[in-house]
mmCIF file of C-alpha atoms in Angstrom:
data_model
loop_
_atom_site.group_PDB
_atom_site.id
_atom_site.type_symbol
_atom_site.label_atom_id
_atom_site.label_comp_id
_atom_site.label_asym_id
_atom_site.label_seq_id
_atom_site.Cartn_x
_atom_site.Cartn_y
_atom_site.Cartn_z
ATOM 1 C CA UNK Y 1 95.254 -64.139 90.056
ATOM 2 C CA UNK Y 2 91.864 -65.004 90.643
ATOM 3 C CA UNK Y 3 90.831 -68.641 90.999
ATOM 4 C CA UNK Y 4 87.342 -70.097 89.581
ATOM 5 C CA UNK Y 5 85.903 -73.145 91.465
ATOM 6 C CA UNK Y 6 83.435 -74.922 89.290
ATOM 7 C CA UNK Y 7 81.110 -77.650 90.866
ATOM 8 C CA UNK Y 8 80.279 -80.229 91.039
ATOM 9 C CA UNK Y 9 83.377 -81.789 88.455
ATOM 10 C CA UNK Y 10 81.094 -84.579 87.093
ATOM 11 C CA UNK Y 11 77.109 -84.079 86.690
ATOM 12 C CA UNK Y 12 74.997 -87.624 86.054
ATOM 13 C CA UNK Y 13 71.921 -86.087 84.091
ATOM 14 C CA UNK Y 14 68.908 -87.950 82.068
ATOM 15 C CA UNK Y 15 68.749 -86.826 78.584
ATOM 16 C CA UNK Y 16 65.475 -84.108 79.302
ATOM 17 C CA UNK Y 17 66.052 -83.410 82.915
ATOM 18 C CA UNK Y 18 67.615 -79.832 84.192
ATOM 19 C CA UNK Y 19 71.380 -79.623 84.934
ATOM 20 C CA UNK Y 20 72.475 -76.665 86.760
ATOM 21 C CA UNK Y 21 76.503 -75.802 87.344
ATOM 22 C CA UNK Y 22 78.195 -74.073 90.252
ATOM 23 C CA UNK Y 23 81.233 -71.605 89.115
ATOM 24 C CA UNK Y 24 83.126 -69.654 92.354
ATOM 25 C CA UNK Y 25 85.437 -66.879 92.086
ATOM 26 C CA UNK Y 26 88.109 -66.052 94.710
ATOM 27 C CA UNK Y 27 86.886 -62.402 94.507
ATOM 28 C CA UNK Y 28 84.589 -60.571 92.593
ATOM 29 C CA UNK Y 29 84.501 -60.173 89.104
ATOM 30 C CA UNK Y 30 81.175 -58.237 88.338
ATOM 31 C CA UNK Y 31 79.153 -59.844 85.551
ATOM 32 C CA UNK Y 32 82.597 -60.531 83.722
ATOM 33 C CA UNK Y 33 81.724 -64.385 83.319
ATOM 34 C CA UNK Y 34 82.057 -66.360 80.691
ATOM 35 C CA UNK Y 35 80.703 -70.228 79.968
ATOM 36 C CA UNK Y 36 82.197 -72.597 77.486
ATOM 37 C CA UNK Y 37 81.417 -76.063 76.234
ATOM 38 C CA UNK Y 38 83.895 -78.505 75.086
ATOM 39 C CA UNK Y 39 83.254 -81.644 73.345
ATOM 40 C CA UNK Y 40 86.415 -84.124 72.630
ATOM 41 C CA UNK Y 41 88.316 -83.187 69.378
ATOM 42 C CA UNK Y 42 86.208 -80.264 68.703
ATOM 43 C CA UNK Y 43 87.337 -76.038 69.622
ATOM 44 C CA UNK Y 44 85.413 -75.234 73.267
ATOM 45 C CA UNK Y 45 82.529 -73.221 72.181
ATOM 46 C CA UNK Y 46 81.099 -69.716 73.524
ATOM 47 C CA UNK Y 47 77.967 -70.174 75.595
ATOM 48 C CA UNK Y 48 77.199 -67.073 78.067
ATOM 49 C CA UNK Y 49 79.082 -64.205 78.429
ATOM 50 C CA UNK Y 50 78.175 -61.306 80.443
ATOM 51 C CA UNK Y 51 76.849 -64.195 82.921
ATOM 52 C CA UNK Y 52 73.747 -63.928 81.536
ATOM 53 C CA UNK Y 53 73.943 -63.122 77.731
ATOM 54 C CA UNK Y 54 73.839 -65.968 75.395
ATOM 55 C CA UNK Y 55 76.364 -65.994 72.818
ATOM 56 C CA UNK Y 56 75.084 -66.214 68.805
ATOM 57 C CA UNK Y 57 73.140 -69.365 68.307
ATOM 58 C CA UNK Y 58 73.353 -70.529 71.199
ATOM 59 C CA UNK Y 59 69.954 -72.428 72.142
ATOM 60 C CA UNK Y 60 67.646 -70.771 74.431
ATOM 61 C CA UNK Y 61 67.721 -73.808 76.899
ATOM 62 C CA UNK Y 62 70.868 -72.499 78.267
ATOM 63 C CA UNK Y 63 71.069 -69.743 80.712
ATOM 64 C CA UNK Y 64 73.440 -68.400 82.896
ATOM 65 C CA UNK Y 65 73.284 -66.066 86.513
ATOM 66 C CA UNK Y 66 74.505 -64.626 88.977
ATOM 67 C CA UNK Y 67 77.315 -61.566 89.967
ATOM 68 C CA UNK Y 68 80.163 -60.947 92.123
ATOM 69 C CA UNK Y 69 81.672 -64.227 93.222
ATOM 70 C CA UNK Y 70 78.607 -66.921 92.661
ATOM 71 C CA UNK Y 71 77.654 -68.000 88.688
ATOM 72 C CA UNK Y 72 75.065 -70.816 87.262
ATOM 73 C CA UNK Y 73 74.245 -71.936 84.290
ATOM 74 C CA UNK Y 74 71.331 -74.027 83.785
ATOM 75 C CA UNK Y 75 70.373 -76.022 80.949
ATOM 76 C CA UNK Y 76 66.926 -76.604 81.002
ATOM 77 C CA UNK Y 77 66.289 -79.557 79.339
ATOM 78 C CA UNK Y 78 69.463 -81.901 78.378
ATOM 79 C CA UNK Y 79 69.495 -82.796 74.801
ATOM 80 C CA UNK Y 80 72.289 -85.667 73.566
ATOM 81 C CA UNK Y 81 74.433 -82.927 72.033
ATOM 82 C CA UNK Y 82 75.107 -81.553 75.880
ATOM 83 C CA UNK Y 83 77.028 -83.923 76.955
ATOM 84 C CA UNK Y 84 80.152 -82.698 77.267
ATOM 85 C CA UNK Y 85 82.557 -80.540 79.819
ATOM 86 C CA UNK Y 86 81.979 -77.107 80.642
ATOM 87 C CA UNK Y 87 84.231 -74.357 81.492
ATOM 88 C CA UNK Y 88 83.791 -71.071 83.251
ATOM 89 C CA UNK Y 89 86.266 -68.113 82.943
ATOM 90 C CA UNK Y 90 87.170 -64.470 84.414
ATOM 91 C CA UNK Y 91 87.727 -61.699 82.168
ATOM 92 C CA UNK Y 92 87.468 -58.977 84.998
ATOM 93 C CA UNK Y 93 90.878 -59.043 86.419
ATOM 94 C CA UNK Y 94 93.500 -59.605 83.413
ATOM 95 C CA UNK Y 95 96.002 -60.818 83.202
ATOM 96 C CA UNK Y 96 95.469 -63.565 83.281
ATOM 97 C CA UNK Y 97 92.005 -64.087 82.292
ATOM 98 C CA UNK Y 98 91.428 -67.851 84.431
ATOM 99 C CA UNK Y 99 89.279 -70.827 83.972
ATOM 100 C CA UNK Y 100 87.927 -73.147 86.055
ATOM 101 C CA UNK Y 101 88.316 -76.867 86.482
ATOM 102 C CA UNK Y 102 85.420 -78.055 84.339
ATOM 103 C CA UNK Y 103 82.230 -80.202 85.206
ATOM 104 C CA UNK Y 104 81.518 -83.037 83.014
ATOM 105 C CA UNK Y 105 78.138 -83.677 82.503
ATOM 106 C CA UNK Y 106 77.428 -87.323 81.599
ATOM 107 C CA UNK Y 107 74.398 -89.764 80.641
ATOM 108 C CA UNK Y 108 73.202 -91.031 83.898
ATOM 109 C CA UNK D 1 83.186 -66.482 58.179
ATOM 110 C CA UNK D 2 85.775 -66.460 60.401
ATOM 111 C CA UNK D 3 88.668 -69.018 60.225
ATOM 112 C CA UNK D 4 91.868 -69.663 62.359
ATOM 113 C CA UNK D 5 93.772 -72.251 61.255
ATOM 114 C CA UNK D 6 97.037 -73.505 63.624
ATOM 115 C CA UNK D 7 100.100 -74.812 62.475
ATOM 116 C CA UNK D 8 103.152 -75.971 63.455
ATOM 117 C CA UNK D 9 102.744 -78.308 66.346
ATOM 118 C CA UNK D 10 104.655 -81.780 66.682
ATOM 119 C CA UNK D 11 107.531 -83.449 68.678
ATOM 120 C CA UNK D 12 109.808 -81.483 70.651
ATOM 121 C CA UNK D 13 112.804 -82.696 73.051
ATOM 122 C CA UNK D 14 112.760 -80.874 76.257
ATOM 123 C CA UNK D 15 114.597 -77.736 76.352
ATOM 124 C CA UNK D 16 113.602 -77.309 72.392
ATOM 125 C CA UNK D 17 111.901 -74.841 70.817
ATOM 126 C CA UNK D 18 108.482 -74.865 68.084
ATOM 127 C CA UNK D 19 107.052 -72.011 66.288
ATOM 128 C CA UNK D 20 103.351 -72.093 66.140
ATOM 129 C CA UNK D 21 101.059 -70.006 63.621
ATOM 130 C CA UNK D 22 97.978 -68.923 63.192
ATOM 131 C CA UNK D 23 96.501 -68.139 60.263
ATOM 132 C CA UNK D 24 93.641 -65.724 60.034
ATOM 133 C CA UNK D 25 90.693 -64.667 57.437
ATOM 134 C CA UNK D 26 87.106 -63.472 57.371
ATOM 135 C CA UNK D 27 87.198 -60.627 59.615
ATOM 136 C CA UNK D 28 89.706 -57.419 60.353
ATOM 137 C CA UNK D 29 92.456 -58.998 62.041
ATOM 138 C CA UNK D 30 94.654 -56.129 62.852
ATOM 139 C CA UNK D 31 92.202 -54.350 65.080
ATOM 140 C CA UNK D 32 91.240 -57.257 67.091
ATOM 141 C CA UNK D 33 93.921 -58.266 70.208
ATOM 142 C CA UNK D 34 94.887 -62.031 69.900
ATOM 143 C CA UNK D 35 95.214 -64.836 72.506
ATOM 144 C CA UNK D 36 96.308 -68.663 72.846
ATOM 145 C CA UNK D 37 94.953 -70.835 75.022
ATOM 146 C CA UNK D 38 95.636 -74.532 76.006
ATOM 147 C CA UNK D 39 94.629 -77.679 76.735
ATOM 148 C CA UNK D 40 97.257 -80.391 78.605
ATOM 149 C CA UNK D 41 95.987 -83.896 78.415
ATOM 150 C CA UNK D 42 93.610 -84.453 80.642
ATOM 151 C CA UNK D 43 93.446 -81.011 82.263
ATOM 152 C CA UNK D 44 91.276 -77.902 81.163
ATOM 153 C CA UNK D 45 91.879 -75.099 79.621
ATOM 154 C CA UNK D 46 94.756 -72.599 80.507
ATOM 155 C CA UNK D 47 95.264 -68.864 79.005
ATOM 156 C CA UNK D 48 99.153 -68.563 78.022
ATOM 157 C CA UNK D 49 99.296 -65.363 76.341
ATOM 158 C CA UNK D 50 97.653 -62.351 74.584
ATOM 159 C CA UNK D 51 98.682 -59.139 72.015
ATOM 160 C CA UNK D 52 96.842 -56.622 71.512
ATOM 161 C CA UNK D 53 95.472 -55.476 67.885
ATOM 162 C CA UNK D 54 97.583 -52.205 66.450
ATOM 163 C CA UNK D 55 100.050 -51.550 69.114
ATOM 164 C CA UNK D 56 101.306 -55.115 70.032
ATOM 165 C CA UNK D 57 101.063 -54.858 73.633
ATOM 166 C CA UNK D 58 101.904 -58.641 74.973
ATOM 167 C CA UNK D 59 100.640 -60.642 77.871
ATOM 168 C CA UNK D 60 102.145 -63.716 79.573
ATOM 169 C CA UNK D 61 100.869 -66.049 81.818
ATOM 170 C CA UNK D 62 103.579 -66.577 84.759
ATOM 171 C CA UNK D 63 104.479 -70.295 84.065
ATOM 172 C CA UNK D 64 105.086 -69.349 80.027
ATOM 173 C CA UNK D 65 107.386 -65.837 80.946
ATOM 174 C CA UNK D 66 110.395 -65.634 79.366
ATOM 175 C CA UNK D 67 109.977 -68.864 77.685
ATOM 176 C CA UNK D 68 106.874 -67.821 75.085
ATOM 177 C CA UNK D 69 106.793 -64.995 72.553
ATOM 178 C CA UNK D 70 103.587 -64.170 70.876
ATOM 179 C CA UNK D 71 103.898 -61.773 68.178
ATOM 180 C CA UNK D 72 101.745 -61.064 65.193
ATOM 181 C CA UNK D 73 102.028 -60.071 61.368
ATOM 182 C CA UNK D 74 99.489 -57.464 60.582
ATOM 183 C CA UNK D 75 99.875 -57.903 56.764
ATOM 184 C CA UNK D 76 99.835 -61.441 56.953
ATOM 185 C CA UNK D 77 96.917 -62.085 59.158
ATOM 186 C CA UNK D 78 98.819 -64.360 61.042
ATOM 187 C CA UNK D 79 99.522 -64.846 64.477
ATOM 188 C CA UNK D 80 102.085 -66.701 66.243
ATOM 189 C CA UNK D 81 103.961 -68.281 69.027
ATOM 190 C CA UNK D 82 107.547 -68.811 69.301
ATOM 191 C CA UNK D 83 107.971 -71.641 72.477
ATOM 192 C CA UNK D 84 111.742 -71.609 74.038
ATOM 193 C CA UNK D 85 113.044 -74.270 76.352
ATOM 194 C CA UNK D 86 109.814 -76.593 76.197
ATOM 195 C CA UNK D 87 109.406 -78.747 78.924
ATOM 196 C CA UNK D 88 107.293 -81.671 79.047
ATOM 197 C CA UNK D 89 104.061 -80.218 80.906
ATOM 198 C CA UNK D 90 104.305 -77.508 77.779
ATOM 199 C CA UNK D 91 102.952 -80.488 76.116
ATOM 200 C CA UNK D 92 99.508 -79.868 75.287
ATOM 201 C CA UNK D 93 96.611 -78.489 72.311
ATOM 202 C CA UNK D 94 97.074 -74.852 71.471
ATOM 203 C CA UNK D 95 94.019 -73.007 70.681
ATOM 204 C CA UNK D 96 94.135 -69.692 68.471
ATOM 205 C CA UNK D 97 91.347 -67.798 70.244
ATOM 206 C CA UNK D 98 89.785 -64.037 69.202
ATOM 207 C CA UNK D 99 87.746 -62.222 71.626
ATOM 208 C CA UNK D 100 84.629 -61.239 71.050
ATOM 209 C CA UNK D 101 85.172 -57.399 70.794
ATOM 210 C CA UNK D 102 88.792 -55.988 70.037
ATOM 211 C CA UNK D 103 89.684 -55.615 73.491
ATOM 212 C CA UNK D 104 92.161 -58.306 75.004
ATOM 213 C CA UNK D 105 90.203 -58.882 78.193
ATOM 214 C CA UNK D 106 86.871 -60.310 76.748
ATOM 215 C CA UNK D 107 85.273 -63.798 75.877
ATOM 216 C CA UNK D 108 86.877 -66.196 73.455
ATOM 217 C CA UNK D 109 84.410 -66.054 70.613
ATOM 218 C CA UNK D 110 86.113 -67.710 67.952
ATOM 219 C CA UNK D 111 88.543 -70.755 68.444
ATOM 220 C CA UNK D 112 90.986 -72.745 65.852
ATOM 221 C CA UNK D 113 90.808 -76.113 65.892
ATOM 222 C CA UNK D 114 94.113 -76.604 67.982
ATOM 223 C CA UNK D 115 97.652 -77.529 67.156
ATOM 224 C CA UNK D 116 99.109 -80.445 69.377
ATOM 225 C CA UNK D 117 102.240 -79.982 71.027
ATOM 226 C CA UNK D 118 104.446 -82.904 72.654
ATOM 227 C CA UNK D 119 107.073 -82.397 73.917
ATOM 228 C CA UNK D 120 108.999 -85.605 74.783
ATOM 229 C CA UNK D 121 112.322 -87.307 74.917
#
């Protein structure tokens, strides 16, 4: 099973400033990276998938890179709807497909 | 537009059992492979098991084997998940999730609002 490391778990951002999030996989999975938001009480929405492709409607302020073992994603300019926990996942090696811990990002 | 709507969830004593269902619409659910995912309080989010679209192939994760069932009703549109001998860190939200393409090994695309599980003495 591989294991995704995200980092840091909790991000203090300004509303406007850049947030950038660290996802780690035990071994390679390609470009076979996913991102997901999750806000409490709603579904966890698609973001990136691909690593880099942005999923429909998804703003333009959110990116994601990288390959192999070492993923990003960057939102460029934190709006108030951000705020909320973020999830990358493996769908290289299945199964199981595997998530990792989360980061929080929070209103400084 | 695509809808998945759970049902099902509730109270369960340990070592009981709960039959969730998922009910689908808006796009062609019989070619598309099927998956739940979950949330325990607290925690993030776990993949428990998948099916494929026409053949039915099934997937497990390890802590749900031979306890978990998924299965799905072509004609229907439904999906479900038939959960044996719960135990209480079963308790959790379980998400109806479709990929994004037919295959089951691809981003989770479309999500149900969840069905809470509890399961509790």
């Amino acid at each position: 099973e591989i294991v995704m490391t995200q980092s840091p778990a909790t991000l203090s951002v300004s509303p406007g400033e850049r947030a950038t999030l660290s996802c780690r996989a035990s071994q390679s999975v390609i470009s076979n990276l996913a991102w997901y938001q999750h806000k409490p009480g709603q579904a966890p929405r698609l973001l990136i998938y691909g690593a880099s492709t942005r999923a429909t409607g998804i703003p333009a302020r959110f990116s994601g890179s990288g390959s192999g073992t070492e993923f990003t994603l960057t939102i460029s300019s934190l709006q108030s709807e951000d705020f909320a926990v973020y999830y990358c996942q493996q769908y290289d090696n299945w199964p199981p497909v595997t998530f990792g811990g989360g980061t929080k990002v929070e209103i400084k | 537009e695509v809808q998945l709507l759970e049902s099902g969830g509730g109270l369960v004593q340990p070592g009981g059992s709960l039959r969730l269902s998922c009910a689908a619409s808006g796009f062609s659910f019989n070619i598309y492979a099927m998956n739940w995912v979950r949330q325990a309080p607290g925690k993030g989010l776990e993949w428990v098991s998948g099916i494929s679209g026409s053949r039915g192939s099934t997937y497990y994760a390890d802590f749900v084997k031979g306890r978990f069932t998924i299965s799905r009703d072509n004609s229907e549109n439904t999906l479900y998940l038939q959960m044996n001998s719960l135990r209480a860190e079963d308790t959790a939200v379980y998400y109806c999730v479709r990929p994004i393409v037919v295959v089951p090994a691809a981003p989770f695309d479309q999500w149900g609002q969840g069905s809470l599980v509890t399961v509790s003495s």
